[in-house]
Amino acid sequence: MTSFKLKIVPKGIFCYYLANLALEGRKFWVRKEYNKSFLAHTGPLSQKEKQALQRFSKLILKLENRIPSFSLLNFFFDRNGEDKLKKLLLKKEYEGLGSVFDLFRERFARFWKHTLVKESKNIEKTLTVNLHTQQRFVQYSLKRFSLLYNHPSLPRSVNVFLVPLPAEVIGGGGKYMAALGGIVLETSLERAGKMRTIEIILHETIHLWFEEGYFNNLLQEFEEETLQKTKEMLFGPLGIPSMHFGIKEILATALTIQSTKRAEKTQPPYIQLLYSTSKTLQPIFRIYERRKKSVDKALLKTVIRAWQSFLKKKKVAILG
């Protein structure tokens, strides 16, 4: 049985908030709501801090371009990560990162002490109960993923690195971190007890574990056959970085959400896409499961058609 090990790593949480602040407007995954809350609790940025964040973001992007699969979070959620990072970077680069962390250290310490310490412990307790309550559903879901992704083995354990959010933050999310053998989960105390958080954990576990092997090979073949015909139509309007990314997100969302009624018109178009395509795909998944079939090119073609259909319906709203 797969276990989910919850971890609270303050230096990783510090790095997460700092990177989220520095990369606003530059990265697809940045959550503006978190930055607004962080600054509401700690005060407005000084000119010196703003300049430091600009240097920080430029350096991160430079490292990501130079070093394959580079992610700063990998090093700060890892117990020995800073030593690994020091060996990987030029002395000037490492010192440049360090100077920004030093500048924001006192600000984050206040945020941690007055807002996050108690919250993080309560989140850990609440999520532990939630995972236990939903244990049968979670294990059942993992077996479904094993069949559909043609990945016979299940993970023995998944590390869940918590990023606690203040109570007023409504949103949440997650990222899979292959180098850490786990996922980063952003959640408030209220969200920690909800089914939506279980869905996010399962969604990121698909990316972390089940896509490797058969599915990635299948997707690569499919992309090579299909990419040029659909690239502009699919990616431009929603800012989705690649077909590879889009298909993975659509499938993982359709397999994990319990209700597709959340796709309100007020949601960003990208989120509307995920829920809209889920309505199309979920009945098809049930057919594949009954027939004990894994995802194939026919199903991937259905994903593309659903994606295109959504864009056709929403084109004026998205582009206009």
XYZ file of C-alpha atoms in Angstrom:
320
model
C 0.000 0.000 0.000
C 1.324 3.435 -0.965
C 1.933 5.824 1.930
C 2.068 9.621 1.751
C 4.685 11.123 4.051
C 3.955 14.719 5.047
C 6.995 16.938 5.537
C 7.429 20.500 6.789
C 10.746 22.011 5.649
C 10.973 25.725 6.598
C 13.890 26.537 4.278
C 11.989 24.950 1.385
C 8.889 26.977 2.251
C 11.051 30.132 2.392
C 12.455 29.332 -1.041
C 8.965 28.698 -2.414
C 7.578 32.041 -1.266
C 10.678 33.899 -2.474
C 10.640 32.261 -5.914
C 6.899 32.828 -6.254
C 7.446 36.506 -5.461
C 10.395 36.918 -7.843
C 8.883 35.060 -10.803
C 5.456 36.708 -10.878
C 4.665 37.482 -14.516
C 7.461 35.217 -15.721
C 6.272 31.705 -14.882
C 3.074 29.814 -15.648
C 2.812 28.341 -12.153
C 3.216 31.514 -10.059
C 0.291 32.253 -7.721
C -0.306 36.009 -7.378
C -2.687 35.416 -4.480
C 0.156 34.019 -2.358
C 2.307 37.083 -2.999
C -0.538 39.418 -2.048
C -1.016 37.553 1.236
C 2.725 37.398 1.989
C 3.105 41.165 1.556
C -0.090 41.890 3.508
C 1.437 40.051 6.479
C 5.001 41.389 6.153
C 4.654 44.867 4.629
C 5.398 46.466 1.238
C 8.674 45.833 -0.558
C 11.486 48.349 -0.340
C 13.246 49.516 -3.497
C 16.265 47.444 -2.491
C 14.109 44.323 -2.188
C 12.439 44.947 -5.555
C 15.841 45.208 -7.238
C 17.029 42.057 -5.474
C 13.971 40.139 -6.725
C 14.712 41.245 -10.289
C 18.280 39.918 -9.980
C 16.963 36.737 -8.389
C 14.463 36.048 -11.182
C 17.051 36.693 -13.908
C 19.487 34.318 -12.231
C 16.881 31.559 -11.820
C 15.876 31.802 -15.488
C 19.526 31.789 -16.529
C 20.193 28.630 -14.503
C 17.088 26.920 -15.905
C 18.306 27.616 -19.430
C 21.819 26.363 -18.696
C 21.161 23.335 -16.478
C 18.708 20.626 -17.677
C 15.718 20.114 -15.344
C 17.012 22.737 -12.909
C 14.587 23.703 -10.131
C 15.686 25.728 -7.140
C 12.985 24.090 -4.996
C 14.688 20.704 -5.399
C 17.662 21.946 -3.422
C 15.875 23.710 -0.587
C 13.425 20.920 0.216
C 16.387 18.491 0.247
C 18.247 18.120 3.556
C 21.639 18.270 1.803
C 20.471 20.379 -1.106
C 22.426 23.547 -0.402
C 25.728 21.644 -0.541
C 24.672 20.111 -3.855
C 23.678 23.527 -5.166
C 27.008 25.047 -4.170
C 28.874 22.376 -6.164
C 26.630 22.890 -9.187
C 26.821 26.688 -9.471
C 29.596 29.159 -10.135
C 30.795 30.931 -7.007
C 29.322 34.247 -8.198
C 25.945 32.603 -8.891
C 25.783 30.894 -5.509
C 26.711 34.103 -3.695
C 24.128 36.004 -5.748
C 21.369 33.636 -4.622
C 22.610 33.788 -1.051
C 22.531 37.583 -0.928
C 18.822 37.613 -1.862
C 17.960 34.983 0.743
C 19.880 36.986 3.346
C 17.957 40.142 2.465
C 14.565 38.445 2.880
C 15.454 36.147 5.798
C 14.191 38.429 8.568
C 10.973 39.199 6.664
C 10.231 35.487 6.178
C 11.153 34.701 9.814
C 8.413 37.102 10.958
C 5.938 35.561 8.540
C 6.862 32.073 9.713
C 6.674 32.875 13.430
C 3.466 34.908 13.453
C 1.497 33.241 10.664
C 2.794 29.866 9.478
C 4.219 27.871 12.414
C 0.909 27.039 14.085
C -0.869 26.884 10.729
C 1.596 24.333 9.312
C 1.200 21.970 12.294
C -2.592 22.146 12.072
C -2.459 21.582 8.315
C -0.310 18.487 8.854
C -2.788 17.066 11.406
C -5.845 17.830 9.271
C -4.346 16.412 6.080
C -3.239 13.262 7.922
C -6.854 12.688 8.969
C -8.105 13.463 5.457
C -5.709 10.965 3.859
C -6.711 8.317 6.392
C -10.424 8.950 5.804
C -9.977 8.736 2.021
C -7.514 5.839 2.134
C -9.694 3.369 0.211
C -10.428 5.911 -2.498
C -6.742 6.848 -2.792
C -5.554 3.234 -3.123
C -8.348 2.462 -5.610
C -7.338 5.508 -7.674
C -3.682 4.456 -7.761
C -4.710 1.057 -9.145
C -6.794 2.806 -11.840
C -3.786 4.903 -12.823
C -1.629 1.788 -12.963
C -3.967 0.248 -15.552
C -4.605 3.341 -17.648
C -0.946 4.404 -17.795
C 0.230 0.810 -18.275
C 2.559 1.165 -15.281
C 2.314 -2.088 -13.266
C 4.125 -0.985 -10.111
C 2.823 1.402 -7.460
C 5.012 3.772 -5.430
C 5.840 2.515 -1.956
C 5.732 6.053 -0.613
C 5.349 9.617 -1.841
C 6.879 12.565 0.000
C 4.446 15.473 0.349
C 6.311 18.716 1.105
C 3.811 21.142 2.593
C 3.704 24.840 1.718
C 1.279 26.260 4.305
C -0.918 29.131 3.179
C -2.501 31.764 5.431
C -6.186 31.298 6.215
C -7.349 34.087 3.897
C -5.846 32.435 0.807
C -8.593 30.653 -1.099
C -6.512 28.883 -3.726
C -4.014 26.051 -3.518
C -2.112 23.699 -5.768
C 0.792 21.358 -6.195
C 3.865 20.450 -8.214
C 5.582 17.132 -8.679
C 9.315 17.089 -7.948
C 10.927 14.003 -9.451
C 14.315 14.736 -7.876
C 12.709 14.700 -4.428
C 10.585 11.619 -5.047
C 7.551 13.604 -4.076
C 5.301 16.580 -4.539
C 5.051 20.105 -3.182
C 1.542 20.804 -1.884
C 0.276 24.345 -1.304
C -2.686 24.381 1.067
C -4.441 26.377 3.741
C -5.873 24.711 6.847
C -9.402 24.817 5.443
C -8.371 23.201 2.127
C -6.303 20.514 3.896
C -9.485 18.775 5.022
C -11.236 18.874 1.657
C -11.500 16.346 -1.154
C -9.983 18.849 -3.570
C -6.626 18.488 -1.786
C -6.754 14.694 -2.163
C -7.419 15.226 -5.874
C -4.336 17.460 -6.169
C -2.148 14.881 -4.417
C -3.372 12.174 -6.796
C -2.981 14.459 -9.822
C 0.657 15.207 -9.001
C 1.324 11.535 -8.203
C 0.286 10.691 -11.763
C 2.956 13.087 -13.066
C 5.517 11.866 -10.544
C 5.100 8.123 -10.985
C 2.726 6.811 -13.633
C 3.651 8.793 -16.748
C 7.169 7.361 -16.879
C 7.765 4.598 -19.420
C 4.877 3.484 -21.621
C 2.863 6.721 -21.500
C 5.764 9.113 -22.142
C 6.888 6.974 -25.092
C 3.354 6.877 -26.479
C 2.962 10.631 -26.082
C 6.260 11.325 -27.820
C 5.218 9.241 -30.830
C 1.827 10.938 -30.903
C 3.350 14.412 -30.704
C 5.662 13.722 -33.630
C 2.695 12.637 -35.731
C 0.330 15.439 -34.692
C 2.256 18.482 -33.496
C 2.587 20.558 -36.659
C -1.118 20.271 -37.479
C -2.352 21.564 -34.145
C 0.406 23.631 -32.532
C -0.825 27.164 -33.221
C -4.482 26.359 -32.601
C -3.844 24.719 -29.244
C -1.152 26.733 -27.557
C -1.564 30.371 -28.513
C -4.869 31.341 -26.868
C -4.309 29.762 -23.434
C -0.578 30.211 -22.976
C -0.059 26.459 -22.603
C 3.672 25.835 -23.152
C 3.432 22.612 -25.168
C 1.160 19.815 -26.366
C 3.125 17.521 -24.059
C 2.206 19.654 -21.040
C -1.397 20.172 -22.119
C -2.237 16.513 -22.708
C -0.656 15.459 -19.417
C -2.601 18.074 -17.475
C -5.902 17.267 -19.174
C -5.588 13.523 -18.539
C -4.428 13.882 -14.930
C -7.243 16.335 -14.183
C -9.925 14.165 -15.774
C -8.726 11.163 -13.769
C -8.686 12.879 -10.393
C -11.462 15.467 -10.098
C -14.712 14.212 -8.602
C -16.904 16.980 -9.991
C -16.716 18.848 -13.282
C -19.147 21.544 -12.113
C -16.337 23.871 -11.008
C -15.645 25.250 -14.485
C -17.398 28.547 -13.878
C -17.095 31.326 -16.429
C -15.165 33.384 -13.871
C -12.333 30.829 -13.874
C -9.278 31.426 -16.108
C -9.731 29.861 -19.590
C -7.002 27.284 -18.911
C -8.906 25.971 -15.854
C -12.150 25.963 -17.825
C -10.393 23.836 -20.451
C -9.351 21.221 -17.877
C -12.866 20.814 -16.501
C -14.574 20.962 -19.880
C -12.406 18.217 -21.354
C -12.845 16.138 -18.187
C -16.578 15.912 -18.887
C -15.751 14.359 -22.257
C -13.032 12.012 -21.040
C -14.410 10.535 -17.818
C -17.014 8.268 -19.493
C -14.320 7.086 -21.931
C -11.991 6.210 -19.060
C -14.712 4.004 -17.583
C -15.006 2.123 -20.874
C -11.224 1.627 -21.013
C -11.214 0.345 -17.439
C -13.989 -2.173 -18.092
C -12.028 -3.442 -21.072
C -8.751 -3.307 -19.074
C -7.214 -1.065 -21.730
C -4.460 1.492 -21.253
C -4.354 4.954 -22.792
C -3.670 4.696 -26.531
C -3.398 7.007 -29.519
C -7.138 6.830 -30.122
C -7.763 8.302 -26.681
C -5.088 10.968 -27.224
C -6.870 11.972 -30.428
C -10.047 12.351 -28.379
C -8.153 14.666 -26.015
C -7.069 16.849 -28.941
C -10.610 16.976 -30.374
C -12.027 17.986 -26.984
C -9.296 20.631 -26.663
C -10.071 22.022 -30.113
C -13.819 21.951 -29.459
C -13.337 23.988 -26.281
C -11.256 26.600 -28.114
C -13.802 26.855 -30.883
C -16.583 27.582 -28.382
C -14.520 30.005 -26.303
C -12.463 31.617 -29.063
C -14.072 35.062 -28.898
C -13.839 35.231 -25.101
C -10.206 34.049 -25.040
C -8.840 36.088 -27.898
C -11.022 39.132 -27.590
